[in-house]
XYZ file of C-alpha atoms in Angstrom:
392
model
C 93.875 31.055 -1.636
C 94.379 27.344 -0.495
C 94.533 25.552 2.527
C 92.841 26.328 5.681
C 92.847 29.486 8.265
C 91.554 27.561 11.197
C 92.559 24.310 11.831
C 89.444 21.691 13.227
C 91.281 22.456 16.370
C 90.664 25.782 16.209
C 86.790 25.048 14.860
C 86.250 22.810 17.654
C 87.100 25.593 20.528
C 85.223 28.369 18.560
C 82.353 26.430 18.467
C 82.635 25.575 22.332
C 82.976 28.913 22.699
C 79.918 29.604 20.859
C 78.213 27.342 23.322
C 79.503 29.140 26.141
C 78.528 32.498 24.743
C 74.617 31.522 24.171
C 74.519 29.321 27.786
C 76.181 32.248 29.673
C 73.471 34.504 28.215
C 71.135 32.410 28.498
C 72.105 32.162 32.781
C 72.338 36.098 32.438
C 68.787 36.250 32.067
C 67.141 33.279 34.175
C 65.909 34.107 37.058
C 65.596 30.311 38.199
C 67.704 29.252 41.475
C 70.900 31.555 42.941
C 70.699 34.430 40.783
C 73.720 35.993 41.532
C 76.083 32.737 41.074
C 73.982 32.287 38.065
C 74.775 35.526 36.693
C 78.586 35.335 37.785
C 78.961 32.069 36.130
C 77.208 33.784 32.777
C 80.091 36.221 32.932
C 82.722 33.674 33.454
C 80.863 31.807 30.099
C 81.492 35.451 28.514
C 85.014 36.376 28.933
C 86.254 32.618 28.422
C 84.389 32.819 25.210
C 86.209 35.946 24.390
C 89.291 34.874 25.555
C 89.196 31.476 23.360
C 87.932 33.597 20.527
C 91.399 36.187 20.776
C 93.627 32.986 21.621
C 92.709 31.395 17.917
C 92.523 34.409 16.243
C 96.249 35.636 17.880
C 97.857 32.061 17.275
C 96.561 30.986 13.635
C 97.696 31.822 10.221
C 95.193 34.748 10.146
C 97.297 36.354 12.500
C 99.643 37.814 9.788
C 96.754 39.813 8.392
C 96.496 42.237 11.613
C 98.580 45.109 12.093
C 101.240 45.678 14.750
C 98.536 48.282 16.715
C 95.583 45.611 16.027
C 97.601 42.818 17.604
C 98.472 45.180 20.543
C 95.014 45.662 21.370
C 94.058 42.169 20.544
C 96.944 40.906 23.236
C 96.261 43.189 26.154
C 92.561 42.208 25.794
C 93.314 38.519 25.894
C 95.655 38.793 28.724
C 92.959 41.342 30.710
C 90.426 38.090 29.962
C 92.908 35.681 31.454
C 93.326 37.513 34.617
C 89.686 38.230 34.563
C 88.219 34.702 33.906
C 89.677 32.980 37.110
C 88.863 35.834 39.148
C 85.142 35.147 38.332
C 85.555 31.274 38.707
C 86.520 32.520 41.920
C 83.783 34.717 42.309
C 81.425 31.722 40.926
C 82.889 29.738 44.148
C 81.875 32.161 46.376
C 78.441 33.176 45.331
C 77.322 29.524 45.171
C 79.009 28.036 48.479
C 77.790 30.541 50.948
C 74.459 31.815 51.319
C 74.367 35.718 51.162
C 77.338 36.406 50.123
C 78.168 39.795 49.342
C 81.517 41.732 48.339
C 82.423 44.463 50.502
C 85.972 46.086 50.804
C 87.197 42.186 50.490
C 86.974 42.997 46.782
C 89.131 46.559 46.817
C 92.579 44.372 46.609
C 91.159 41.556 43.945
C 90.581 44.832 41.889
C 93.729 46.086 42.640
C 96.137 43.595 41.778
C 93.894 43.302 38.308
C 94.352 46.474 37.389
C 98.063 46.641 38.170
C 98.198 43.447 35.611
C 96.611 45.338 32.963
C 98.512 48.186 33.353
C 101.636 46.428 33.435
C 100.264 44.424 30.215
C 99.834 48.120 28.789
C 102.861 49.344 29.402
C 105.229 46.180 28.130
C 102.742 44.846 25.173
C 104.358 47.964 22.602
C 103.770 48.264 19.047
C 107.856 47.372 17.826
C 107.551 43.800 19.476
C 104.632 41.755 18.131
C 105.080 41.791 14.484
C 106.973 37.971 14.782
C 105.168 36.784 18.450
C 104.369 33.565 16.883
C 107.629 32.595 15.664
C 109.194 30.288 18.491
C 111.999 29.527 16.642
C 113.381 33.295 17.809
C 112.582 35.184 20.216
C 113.645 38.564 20.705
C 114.293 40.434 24.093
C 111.316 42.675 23.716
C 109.143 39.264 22.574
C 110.512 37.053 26.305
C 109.320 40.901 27.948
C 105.266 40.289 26.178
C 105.902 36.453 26.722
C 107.144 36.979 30.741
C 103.938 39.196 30.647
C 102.008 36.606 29.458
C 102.839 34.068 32.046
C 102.727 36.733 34.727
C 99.019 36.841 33.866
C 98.651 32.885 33.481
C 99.756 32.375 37.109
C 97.100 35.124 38.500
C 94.280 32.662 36.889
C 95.955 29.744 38.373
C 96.142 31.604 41.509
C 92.752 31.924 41.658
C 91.638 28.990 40.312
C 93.117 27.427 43.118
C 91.756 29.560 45.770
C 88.839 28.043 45.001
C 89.878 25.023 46.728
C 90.180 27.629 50.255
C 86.645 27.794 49.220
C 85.867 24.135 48.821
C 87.588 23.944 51.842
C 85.848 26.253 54.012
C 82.252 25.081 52.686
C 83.211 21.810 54.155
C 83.964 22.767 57.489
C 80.569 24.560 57.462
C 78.752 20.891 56.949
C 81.012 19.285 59.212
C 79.039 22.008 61.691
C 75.966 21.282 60.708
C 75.628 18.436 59.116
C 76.336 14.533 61.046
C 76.181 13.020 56.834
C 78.141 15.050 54.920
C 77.961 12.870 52.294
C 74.391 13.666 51.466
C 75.588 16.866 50.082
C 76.862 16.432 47.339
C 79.697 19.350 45.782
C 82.440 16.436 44.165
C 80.742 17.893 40.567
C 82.574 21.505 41.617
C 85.559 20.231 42.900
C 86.279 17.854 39.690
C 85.028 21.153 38.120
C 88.071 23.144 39.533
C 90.485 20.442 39.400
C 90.131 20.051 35.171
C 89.920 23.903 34.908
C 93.223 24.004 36.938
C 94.815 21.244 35.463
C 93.899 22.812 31.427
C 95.321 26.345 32.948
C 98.423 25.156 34.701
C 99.329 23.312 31.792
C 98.876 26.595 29.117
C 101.042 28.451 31.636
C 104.077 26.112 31.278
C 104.394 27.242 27.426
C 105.256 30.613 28.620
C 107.551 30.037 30.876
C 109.469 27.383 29.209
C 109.846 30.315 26.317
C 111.272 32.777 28.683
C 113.285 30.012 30.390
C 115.157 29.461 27.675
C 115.400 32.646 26.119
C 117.199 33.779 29.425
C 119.415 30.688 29.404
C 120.754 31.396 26.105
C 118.382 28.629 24.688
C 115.647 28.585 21.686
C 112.597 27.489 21.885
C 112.601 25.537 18.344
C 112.029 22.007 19.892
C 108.779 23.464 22.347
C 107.683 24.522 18.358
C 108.009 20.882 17.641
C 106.150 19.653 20.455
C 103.536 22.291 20.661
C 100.910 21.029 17.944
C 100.902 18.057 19.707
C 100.701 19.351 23.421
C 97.896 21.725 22.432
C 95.263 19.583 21.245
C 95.730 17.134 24.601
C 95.324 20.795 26.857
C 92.586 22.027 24.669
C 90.665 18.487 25.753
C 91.246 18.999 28.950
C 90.039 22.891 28.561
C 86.575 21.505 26.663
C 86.054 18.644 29.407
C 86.317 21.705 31.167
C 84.042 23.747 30.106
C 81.382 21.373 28.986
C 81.312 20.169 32.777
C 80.494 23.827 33.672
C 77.982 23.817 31.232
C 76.638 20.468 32.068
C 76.882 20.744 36.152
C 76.170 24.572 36.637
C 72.454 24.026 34.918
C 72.096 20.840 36.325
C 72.914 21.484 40.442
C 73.185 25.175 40.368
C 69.579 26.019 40.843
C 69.136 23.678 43.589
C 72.359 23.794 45.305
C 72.178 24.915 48.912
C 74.959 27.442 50.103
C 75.604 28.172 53.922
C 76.459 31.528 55.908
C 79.480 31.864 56.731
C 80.601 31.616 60.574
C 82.110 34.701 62.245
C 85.063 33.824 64.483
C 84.617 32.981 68.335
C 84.871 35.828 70.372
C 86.119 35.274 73.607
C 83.284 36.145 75.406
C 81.178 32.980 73.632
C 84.086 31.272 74.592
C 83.833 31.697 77.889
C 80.227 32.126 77.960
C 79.682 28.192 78.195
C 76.752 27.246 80.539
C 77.559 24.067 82.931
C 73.593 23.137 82.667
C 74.144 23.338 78.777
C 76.943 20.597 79.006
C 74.651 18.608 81.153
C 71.604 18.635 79.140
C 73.974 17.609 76.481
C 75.492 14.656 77.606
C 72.228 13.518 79.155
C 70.125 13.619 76.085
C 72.792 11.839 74.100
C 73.131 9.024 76.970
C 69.283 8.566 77.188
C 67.842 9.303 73.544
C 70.641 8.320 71.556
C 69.924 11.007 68.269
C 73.113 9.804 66.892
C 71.180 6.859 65.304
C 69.229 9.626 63.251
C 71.080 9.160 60.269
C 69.982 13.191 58.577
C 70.136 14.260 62.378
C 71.209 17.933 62.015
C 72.730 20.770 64.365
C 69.024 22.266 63.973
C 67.473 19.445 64.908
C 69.352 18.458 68.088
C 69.388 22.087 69.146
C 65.909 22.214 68.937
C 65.229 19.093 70.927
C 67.474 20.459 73.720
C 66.129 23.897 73.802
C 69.367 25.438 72.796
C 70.177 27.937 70.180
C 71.778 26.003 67.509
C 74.977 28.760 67.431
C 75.193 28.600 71.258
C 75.387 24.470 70.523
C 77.726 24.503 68.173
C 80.383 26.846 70.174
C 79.719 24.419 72.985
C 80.476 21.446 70.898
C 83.887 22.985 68.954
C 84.965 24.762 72.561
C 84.396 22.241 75.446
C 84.242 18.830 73.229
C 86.941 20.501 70.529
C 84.635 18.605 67.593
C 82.754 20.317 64.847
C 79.089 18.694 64.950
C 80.040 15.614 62.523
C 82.849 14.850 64.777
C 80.662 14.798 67.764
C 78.015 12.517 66.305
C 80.503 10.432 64.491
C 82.070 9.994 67.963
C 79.131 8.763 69.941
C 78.027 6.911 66.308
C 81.705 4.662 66.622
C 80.873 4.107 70.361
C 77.772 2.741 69.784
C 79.111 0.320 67.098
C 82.212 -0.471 68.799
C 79.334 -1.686 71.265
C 77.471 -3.798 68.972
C 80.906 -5.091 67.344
C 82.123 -6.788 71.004
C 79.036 -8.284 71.517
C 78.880 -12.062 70.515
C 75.153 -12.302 70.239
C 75.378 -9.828 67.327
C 78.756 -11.301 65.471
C 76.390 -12.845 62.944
C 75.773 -9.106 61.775
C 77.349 -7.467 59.373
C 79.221 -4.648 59.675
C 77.360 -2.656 56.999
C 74.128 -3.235 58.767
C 75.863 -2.044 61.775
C 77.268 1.134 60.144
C 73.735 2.057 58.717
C 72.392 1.320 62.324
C 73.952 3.585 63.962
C 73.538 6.424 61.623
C 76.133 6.037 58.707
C 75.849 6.895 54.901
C 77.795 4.738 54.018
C 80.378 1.663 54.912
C 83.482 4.199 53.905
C 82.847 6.739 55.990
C 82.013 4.690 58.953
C 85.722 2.601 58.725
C 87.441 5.637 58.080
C 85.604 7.204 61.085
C 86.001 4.003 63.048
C 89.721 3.966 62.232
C 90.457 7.727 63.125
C 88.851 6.472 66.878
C 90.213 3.524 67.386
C 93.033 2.516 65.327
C 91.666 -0.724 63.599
C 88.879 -1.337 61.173
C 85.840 -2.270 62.548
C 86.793 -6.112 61.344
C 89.716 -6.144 63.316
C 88.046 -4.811 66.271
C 85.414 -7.064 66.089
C 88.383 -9.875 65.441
C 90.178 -8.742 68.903
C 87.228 -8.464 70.842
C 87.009 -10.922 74.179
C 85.228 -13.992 72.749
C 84.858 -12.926 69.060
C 88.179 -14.722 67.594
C 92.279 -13.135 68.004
C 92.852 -10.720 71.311
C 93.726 -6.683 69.849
């Protein structure tokens, strides 16, 4: 026999998924850092590596060599891993972002609309319409029904791969609450994470649909043949960057990353349950003490030095002051250098120094903070203030 089965394509993603198979079992059984993300990311590793292993195997010459029944089987399973794989990157989200998380009937309709895939993958993927799959060049009616199928079950992953970002999202808000930096914590390595895994899925899921697109239109999809081998290797480098970044980040931050609980919505008895002495003792310490300048001050800390439970602080803080707790100290942070900006004994300082002064991380997110305030950059408020150069 001559030529080659697998192309160095196909070698290159079979050995990646080789990786991911030994790393995910490897996670499985450590018992270092957040076990269960640990062990939710080990099964993400495991069904991706199954999935890539069923994707080569389904869509390589070797494929002629299985029959109808074997392909059937081989098909559902890869479309079952599909769903399956962004679920768990979703589940991977969760686990790591907020501290104690645990499923309860939240996970009854994620389980549901999986198993409605599959059976609908079941019930369409039949034994009469997979003998020519690979051929593009035609495509029969019961082929666009496996191939519509097929997408169906590409959008679920992207669906959940980007409900990750509601995730992202709402782990944010939780260190705007509790953090006044939060720049200090540092999650960009998930979020690039998600966006590359999104980007490699989104881009598989076109192929799909672009078949059954045309097939519906009256159209073949000969020149998508054409374009494929070169299309594929560009979304398969996206889909290794991928998964070497899990590989890379997940062992490297994983194990020390630090999740947060989740907040329970305001009832409105906490929201009218604010104390006048509360506000008081509030707006006094932050007149006389000034903890704003503490650049890791956190909601823990300043509840502590004012004798108030840190939850009954922070519902005082988002209810009467409508801030999270980063708003509030950026607020009194801007004031204070807004302050030191108008003041002509201090124009020979910079306005880094200033920002780092008064509490900031970093020069970015003290103009972007100033700006939201004031509507000018701290250069051209210091440029329009009385006596410092042009009037605002």
């Amino acid at each position: 026999m001559t030529g080659l089965i697998f192309s160095f394509r196909d070698m290159a993603v079979l050995t990646s998924a080789f990786i991911g198979l030994l790393i995910g079992l490897f996670l499985y059984r450590s018992n270092a850092g957040n076990r269960s993300s640990n062990r939710v990311l080990a099964l993400f590793l495991l069904v991706q590596s199954v999935s890539t292993v069923l994707s080569v195997l389904l869509y390589s010459p070797v494929a002629v060599k299985f029959s109808p029944p074997v392909m059937v089987s081989m098909l559902t399973a890869e479309g079952n891993s599909i769903v399956l794989e962004g679920f768990l990157l979703y589940w991977y989200t969760r686990t790591l972002l907020f501290k104690g998380f645990a499923w309860g009937r939240e996970i009854h309709p994620h389980l549901a609309a999986i198993l409605i895939i599959a059976l609908i993958g079941a019930c369409v993927m039949n034994l009469q319409d997979v003998e020519n799959l690979i051929d593009l060049s035609v495509v029969t009616e019961g082929e666009a029904r496996i191939i519509a199928v097929y997408a169906m079950m590409q959008i679920a992953r992207n669906i959940y791969a980007g409900l990750c970002f509601i995730n992202l999202r709402r782990y944010r808000r939780l260190l705007e609450d509790r953090y006044s930096n939060i720049g200090k914590v540092d999650f960009t390595w998930l979020q690039l994470l998600v966006i590359a895994y999104l980007v490699s899925r989104v881009g598989w899921s076109l192929t799909p649909l672009m078949i059954v697109f045309w097939h519906y239109n009256g159209e073949t999809a000969a020149p998508l043949a054409k374009v494929l081998p070169f299309y594929a290797p560009f979304l398969d480098t996206v889909w290794l960057f991928a998964l070497s970044a899990t590989l890379y980040f997940a062992l490297q931050y994983s194990p020390r990353f630090e999740g947060l609980k989740q907040k329970a919505a305001l009832t409105p008895q906490e929201k009218s349950g604010i104390k006048r002495e509360h506000i008081d003792k509030v707006e006094g310490y932050m007149r006389r003490h000034k903890p704003y300048l503490q650049a890791d001050l956190k909601l823990d800390d300043l509840a502590e030095k004012l004798s108030i439970s840190p939850k009954a602080l922070s519902i005082l803080l988002n209810v009467h002051y409508g801030k999270n707790f980063c708003e509030f100290i950026n607020h009194h942070r801007v004031g204070e250098a807004a302050s030191m900006l108008s003041d002509p004994v201090l124009k020979e300082k910079g306005v880094l120094e200033i920002a780092m002064e008064v509490g900031f991380h970093s020069k970015s997110a003290f103009n972007r903070s100033f700006k939201k305030q004031t509507g000018l950059t701290p250069l051209e408020y210091r440029q329009g203030a009385p006596g410092n150069g042009i009037e605002a």
